[in-house]
XYZ file of C-alpha atoms in Angstrom:
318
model
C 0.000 0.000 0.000
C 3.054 2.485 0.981
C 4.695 1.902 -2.165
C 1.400 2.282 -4.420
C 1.041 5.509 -2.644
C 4.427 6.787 -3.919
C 4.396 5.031 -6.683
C 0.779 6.815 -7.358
C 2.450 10.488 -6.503
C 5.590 10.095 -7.999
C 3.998 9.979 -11.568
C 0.950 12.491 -10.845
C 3.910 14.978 -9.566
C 6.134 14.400 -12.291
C 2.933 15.093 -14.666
C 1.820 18.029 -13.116
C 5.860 19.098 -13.088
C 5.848 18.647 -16.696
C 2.875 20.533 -17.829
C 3.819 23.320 -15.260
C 0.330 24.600 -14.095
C 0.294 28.349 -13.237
C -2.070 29.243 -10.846
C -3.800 33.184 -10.745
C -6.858 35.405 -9.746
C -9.022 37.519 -11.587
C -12.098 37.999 -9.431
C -13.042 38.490 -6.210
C -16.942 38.092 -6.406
C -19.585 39.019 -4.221
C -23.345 37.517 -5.050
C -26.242 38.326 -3.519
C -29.446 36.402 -4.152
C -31.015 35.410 -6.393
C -28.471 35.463 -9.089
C -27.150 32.817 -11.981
C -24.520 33.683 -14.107
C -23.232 31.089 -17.006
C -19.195 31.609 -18.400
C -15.874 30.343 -18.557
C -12.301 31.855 -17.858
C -11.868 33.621 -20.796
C -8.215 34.212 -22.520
C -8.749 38.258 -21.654
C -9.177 37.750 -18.168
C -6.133 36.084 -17.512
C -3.990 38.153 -20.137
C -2.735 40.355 -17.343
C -0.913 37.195 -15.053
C 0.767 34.884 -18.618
C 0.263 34.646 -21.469
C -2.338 32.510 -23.527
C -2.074 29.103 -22.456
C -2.095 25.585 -24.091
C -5.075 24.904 -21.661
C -7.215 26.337 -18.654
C -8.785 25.017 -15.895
C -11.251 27.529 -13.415
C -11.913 27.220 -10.471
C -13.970 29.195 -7.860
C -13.234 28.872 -3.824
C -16.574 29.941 -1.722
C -15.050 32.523 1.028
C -18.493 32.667 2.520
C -22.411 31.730 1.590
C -23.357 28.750 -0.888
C -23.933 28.330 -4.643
C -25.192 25.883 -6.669
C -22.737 25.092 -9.851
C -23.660 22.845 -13.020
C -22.630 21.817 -16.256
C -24.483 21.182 -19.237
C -26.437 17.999 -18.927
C -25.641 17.349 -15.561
C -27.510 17.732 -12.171
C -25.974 21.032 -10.575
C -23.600 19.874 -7.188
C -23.840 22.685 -3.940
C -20.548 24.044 -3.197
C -20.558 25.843 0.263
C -17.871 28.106 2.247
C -14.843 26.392 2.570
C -15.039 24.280 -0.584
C -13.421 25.112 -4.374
C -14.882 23.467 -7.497
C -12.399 23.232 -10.536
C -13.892 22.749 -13.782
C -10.871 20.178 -15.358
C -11.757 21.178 -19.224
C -12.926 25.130 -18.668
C -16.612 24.270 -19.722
C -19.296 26.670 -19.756
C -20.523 26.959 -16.160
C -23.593 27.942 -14.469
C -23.175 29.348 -11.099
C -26.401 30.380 -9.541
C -28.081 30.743 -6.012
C -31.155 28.772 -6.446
C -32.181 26.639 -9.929
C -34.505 27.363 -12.842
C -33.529 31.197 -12.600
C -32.576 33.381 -15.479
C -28.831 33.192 -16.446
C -26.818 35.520 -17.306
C -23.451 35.862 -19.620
C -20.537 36.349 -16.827
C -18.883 38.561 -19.263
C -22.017 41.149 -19.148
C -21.592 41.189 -14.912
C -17.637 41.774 -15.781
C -18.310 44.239 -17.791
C -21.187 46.005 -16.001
C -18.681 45.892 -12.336
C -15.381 47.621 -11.455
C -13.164 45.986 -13.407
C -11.294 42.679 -13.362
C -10.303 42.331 -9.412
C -13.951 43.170 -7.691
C -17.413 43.066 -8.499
C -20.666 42.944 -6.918
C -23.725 41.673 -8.626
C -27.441 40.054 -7.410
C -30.530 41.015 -5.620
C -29.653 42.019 -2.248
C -30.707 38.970 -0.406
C -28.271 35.913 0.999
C -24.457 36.529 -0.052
C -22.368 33.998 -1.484
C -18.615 35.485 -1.615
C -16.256 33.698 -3.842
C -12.460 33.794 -5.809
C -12.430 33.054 -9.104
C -8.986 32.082 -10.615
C -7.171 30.046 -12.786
C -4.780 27.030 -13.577
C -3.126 27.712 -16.771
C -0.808 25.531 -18.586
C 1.468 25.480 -21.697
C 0.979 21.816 -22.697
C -1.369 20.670 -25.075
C -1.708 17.088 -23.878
C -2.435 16.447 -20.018
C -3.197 13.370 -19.029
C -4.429 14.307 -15.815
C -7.242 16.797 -16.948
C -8.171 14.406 -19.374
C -8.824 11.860 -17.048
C -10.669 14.128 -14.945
C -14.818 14.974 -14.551
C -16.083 17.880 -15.805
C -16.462 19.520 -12.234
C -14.254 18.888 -9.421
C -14.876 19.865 -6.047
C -12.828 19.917 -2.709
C -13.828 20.422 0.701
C -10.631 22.488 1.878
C -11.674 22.195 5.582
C -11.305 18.569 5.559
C -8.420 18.140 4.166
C -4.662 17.404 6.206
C -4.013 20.852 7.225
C -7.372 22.280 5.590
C -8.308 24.323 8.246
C -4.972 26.694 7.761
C -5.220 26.011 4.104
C -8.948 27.534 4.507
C -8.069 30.617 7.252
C -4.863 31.230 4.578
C -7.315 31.428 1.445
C -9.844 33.275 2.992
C -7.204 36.173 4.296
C -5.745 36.225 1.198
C -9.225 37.238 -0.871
C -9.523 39.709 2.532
C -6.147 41.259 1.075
C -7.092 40.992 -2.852
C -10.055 43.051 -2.305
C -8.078 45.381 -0.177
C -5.431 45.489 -2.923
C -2.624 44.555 -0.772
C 0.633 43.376 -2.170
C 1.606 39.816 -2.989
C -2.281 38.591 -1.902
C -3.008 37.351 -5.740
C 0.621 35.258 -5.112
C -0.342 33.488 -1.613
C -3.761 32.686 -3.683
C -2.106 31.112 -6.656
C 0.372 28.883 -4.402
C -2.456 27.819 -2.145
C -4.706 26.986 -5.889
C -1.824 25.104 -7.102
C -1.902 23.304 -3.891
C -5.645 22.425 -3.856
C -5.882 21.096 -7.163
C -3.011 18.520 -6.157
C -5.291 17.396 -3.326
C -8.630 17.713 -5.283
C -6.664 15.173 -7.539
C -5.690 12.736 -5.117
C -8.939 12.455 -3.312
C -10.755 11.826 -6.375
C -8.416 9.240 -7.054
C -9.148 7.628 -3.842
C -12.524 7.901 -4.335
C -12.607 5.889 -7.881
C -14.800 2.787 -8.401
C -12.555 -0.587 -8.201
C -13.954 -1.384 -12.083
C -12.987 2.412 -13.027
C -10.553 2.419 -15.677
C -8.267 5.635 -17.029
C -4.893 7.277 -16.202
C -6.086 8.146 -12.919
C -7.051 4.354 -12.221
C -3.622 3.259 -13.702
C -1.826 5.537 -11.403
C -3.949 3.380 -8.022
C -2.951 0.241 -9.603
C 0.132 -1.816 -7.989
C 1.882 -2.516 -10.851
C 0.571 -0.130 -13.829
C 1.205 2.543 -10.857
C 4.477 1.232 -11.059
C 5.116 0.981 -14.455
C 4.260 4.827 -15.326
C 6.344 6.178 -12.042
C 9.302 4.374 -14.037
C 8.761 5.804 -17.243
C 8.095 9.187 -15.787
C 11.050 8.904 -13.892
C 13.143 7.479 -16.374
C 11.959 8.356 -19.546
C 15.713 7.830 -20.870
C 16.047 4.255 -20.174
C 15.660 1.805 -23.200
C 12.524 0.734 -21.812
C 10.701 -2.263 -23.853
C 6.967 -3.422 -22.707
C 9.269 -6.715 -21.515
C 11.672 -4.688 -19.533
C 8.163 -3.006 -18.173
C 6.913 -6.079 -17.420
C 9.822 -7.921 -15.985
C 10.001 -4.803 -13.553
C 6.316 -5.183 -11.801
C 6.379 -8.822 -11.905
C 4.254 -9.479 -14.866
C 3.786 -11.213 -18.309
C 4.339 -9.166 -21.069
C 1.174 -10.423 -22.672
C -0.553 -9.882 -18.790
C 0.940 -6.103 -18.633
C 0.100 -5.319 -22.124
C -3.261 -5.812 -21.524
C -3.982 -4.178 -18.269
C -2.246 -1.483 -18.976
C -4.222 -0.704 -22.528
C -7.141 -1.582 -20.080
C -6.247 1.296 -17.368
C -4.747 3.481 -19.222
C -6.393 2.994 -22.872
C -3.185 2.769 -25.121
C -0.525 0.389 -25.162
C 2.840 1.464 -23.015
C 5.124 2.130 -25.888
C 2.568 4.421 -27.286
C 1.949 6.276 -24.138
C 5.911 6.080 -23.319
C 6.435 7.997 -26.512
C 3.995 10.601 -25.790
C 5.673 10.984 -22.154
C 8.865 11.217 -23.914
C 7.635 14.001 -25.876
C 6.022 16.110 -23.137
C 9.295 15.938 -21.208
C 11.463 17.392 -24.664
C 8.989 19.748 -24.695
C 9.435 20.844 -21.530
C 13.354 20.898 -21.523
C 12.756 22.815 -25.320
C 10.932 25.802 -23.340
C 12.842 25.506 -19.667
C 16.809 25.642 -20.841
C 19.292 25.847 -23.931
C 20.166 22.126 -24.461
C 20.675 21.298 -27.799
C 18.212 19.078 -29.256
C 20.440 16.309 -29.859
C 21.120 16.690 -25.688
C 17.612 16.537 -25.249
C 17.155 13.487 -27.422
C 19.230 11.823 -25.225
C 17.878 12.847 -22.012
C 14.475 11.406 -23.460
C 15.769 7.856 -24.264
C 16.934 8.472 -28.140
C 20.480 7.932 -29.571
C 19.368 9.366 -32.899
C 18.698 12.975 -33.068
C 17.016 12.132 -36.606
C 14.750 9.285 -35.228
C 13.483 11.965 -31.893
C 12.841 14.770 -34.611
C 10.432 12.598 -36.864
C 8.970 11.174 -33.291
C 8.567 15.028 -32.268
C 7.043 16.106 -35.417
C 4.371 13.145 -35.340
C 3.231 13.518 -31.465
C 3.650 17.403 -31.440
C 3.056 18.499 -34.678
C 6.344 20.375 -35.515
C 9.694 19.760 -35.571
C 11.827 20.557 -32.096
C 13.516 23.420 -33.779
C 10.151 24.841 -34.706
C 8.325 24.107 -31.947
């Protein structure tokens, strides 16, 4: 069970290492009932903290009140004070106080308040104060948000450590609304931080017969077999070397790993080994034939086509 457990966070940290998520603020929203509003975290609202990214995910964090939040086709879920939904894929989003009322465009509101920072919007009756941020990230292909629903939700407070986590967040909106200095920072980290842990407790939460990334990642040895290639994505790993390392058949790990993770462990070792030369491409001045290397290639000519087929571009370009 220990070693699952690392074995589980060593590849969901080197992921989330990899596709470097950025957290940020925008909003610091006040609602009073009855209100509904329906949007997304738009490119211009984040413009200000980096620059477009590859992918978004929102998320709001309830300071105070409650709010019902929903998803196209799906039953809206109550998030109260104390709790953050994420929404993994940066769907449209209704947030309302009550359902069946008349929604509208979060933009408008935006528009209509203060200005990106503060705003103030409903009909004067029960309050539901919230921060509305961000997780941004450069990379195109993240196995984690792709494995994930389309809303997420945490209960901070009962989390390890929640109740600081909670008292921290909250002060920190206290100071974004006053404008204080380095606030929108201590809100990011602590974002950053909460997705991690929304992530793991939805992993403990999965069915037994759930299959995915996230259900590779809790099993022994497909657990074990990604925290190797994430950790070693230069070794000359075969799906027999895989297989001889967790104590299976190759035929036996083939197959439950396609199962779990739905393509075969070459395939989805190439596509690791890809997002990592990505990475080093944007992070330092290696040249690419270093970087080939460092990925588990001898042949600078045999990572460039490999590049060029997973990324879309050659390394120079990209």
């Amino acid at each position: 069970v220990l070693f699952r457990s690392i074995a589980t966070m060593d590849a969901l940290s080197d992921v989330l290492r990899v596709v470097r998520l950025t957290g940020g603020v925008f909003l610091d929203a006040r609602f009073t009932a009855p209100w509904s509003v329906a949007g997304k975290v738009e490119p211009e609202e984040i413009r200000a903290f980096m620059e477009r990214p590859a992918h978004v995910i929102g998320f709001h964090y309830v300071v105070s009140g409650r709010m019902l939040v929903s998803v196209r086709g799906r039953a809206p879920i109550e998030v109260k004070a104390g709790e953050i939904v994420l929404t993994p894929r940066n769907d449209v989003h209704t947030l309302a106080s009550a359902p069946n009322l008349v929604t509208v465009p979060a933009a408008v509101i935006v528009a209509e308040g203060a200005g990106i920072g503060a705003l103030e919007h409903g009909g004067g009756g029960e309050e539901t104060h919230m921060v509305c941020g961000y997780l941004g990230s450069e990379c195109q292909s993240n196995p984690v948000v792709a494995a994930l629903p389309a809303l997420l939700t945490l209960n901070v407070a009962a989390t390890s450590g929640g109740a600081w986590i909670a008292e921290s967040f909250a002060f920190a909106a206290k100071q974004l609304a006053a404008g204080a200095a380095g606030a929108s920072t201590i809100i990011s980290k602590l974002s950053e931080l909460m997705f991690v842990e929304a992530v793991r407790q939805h992993i403990d939460s999965l069915a037994p017969e759930e299959t995915g990334w996230l259900a590779g990642l809790r099993d022994p040895a497909i657990g074990k077999a990604l925290a190797l290639m994430h950790t070693e994505p230069n070794r000359d790993w075969t799906a027999d070397a895989l297989a001889a390392e967790v104590n299976l058949s190759r035929s036996a790990f083939a197959e439950r790993f396609s199962c779990l993770v739905s393509q075969p462990p070459m395939k989805y070792l190439t596509n690791w080994r890809m997002q990592v030369a990505a990475h080093k491409l944007r992070e330092n001045r290696s040249t690419i034939s270093q970087i080939a290397y460092d990925v588990g290639y001898e042949s600078e000519a045999a990572f460039t086509r490999a590049f060029r087929r997973e990324m879309g571009a050659p390394p120079a370009t990209w």
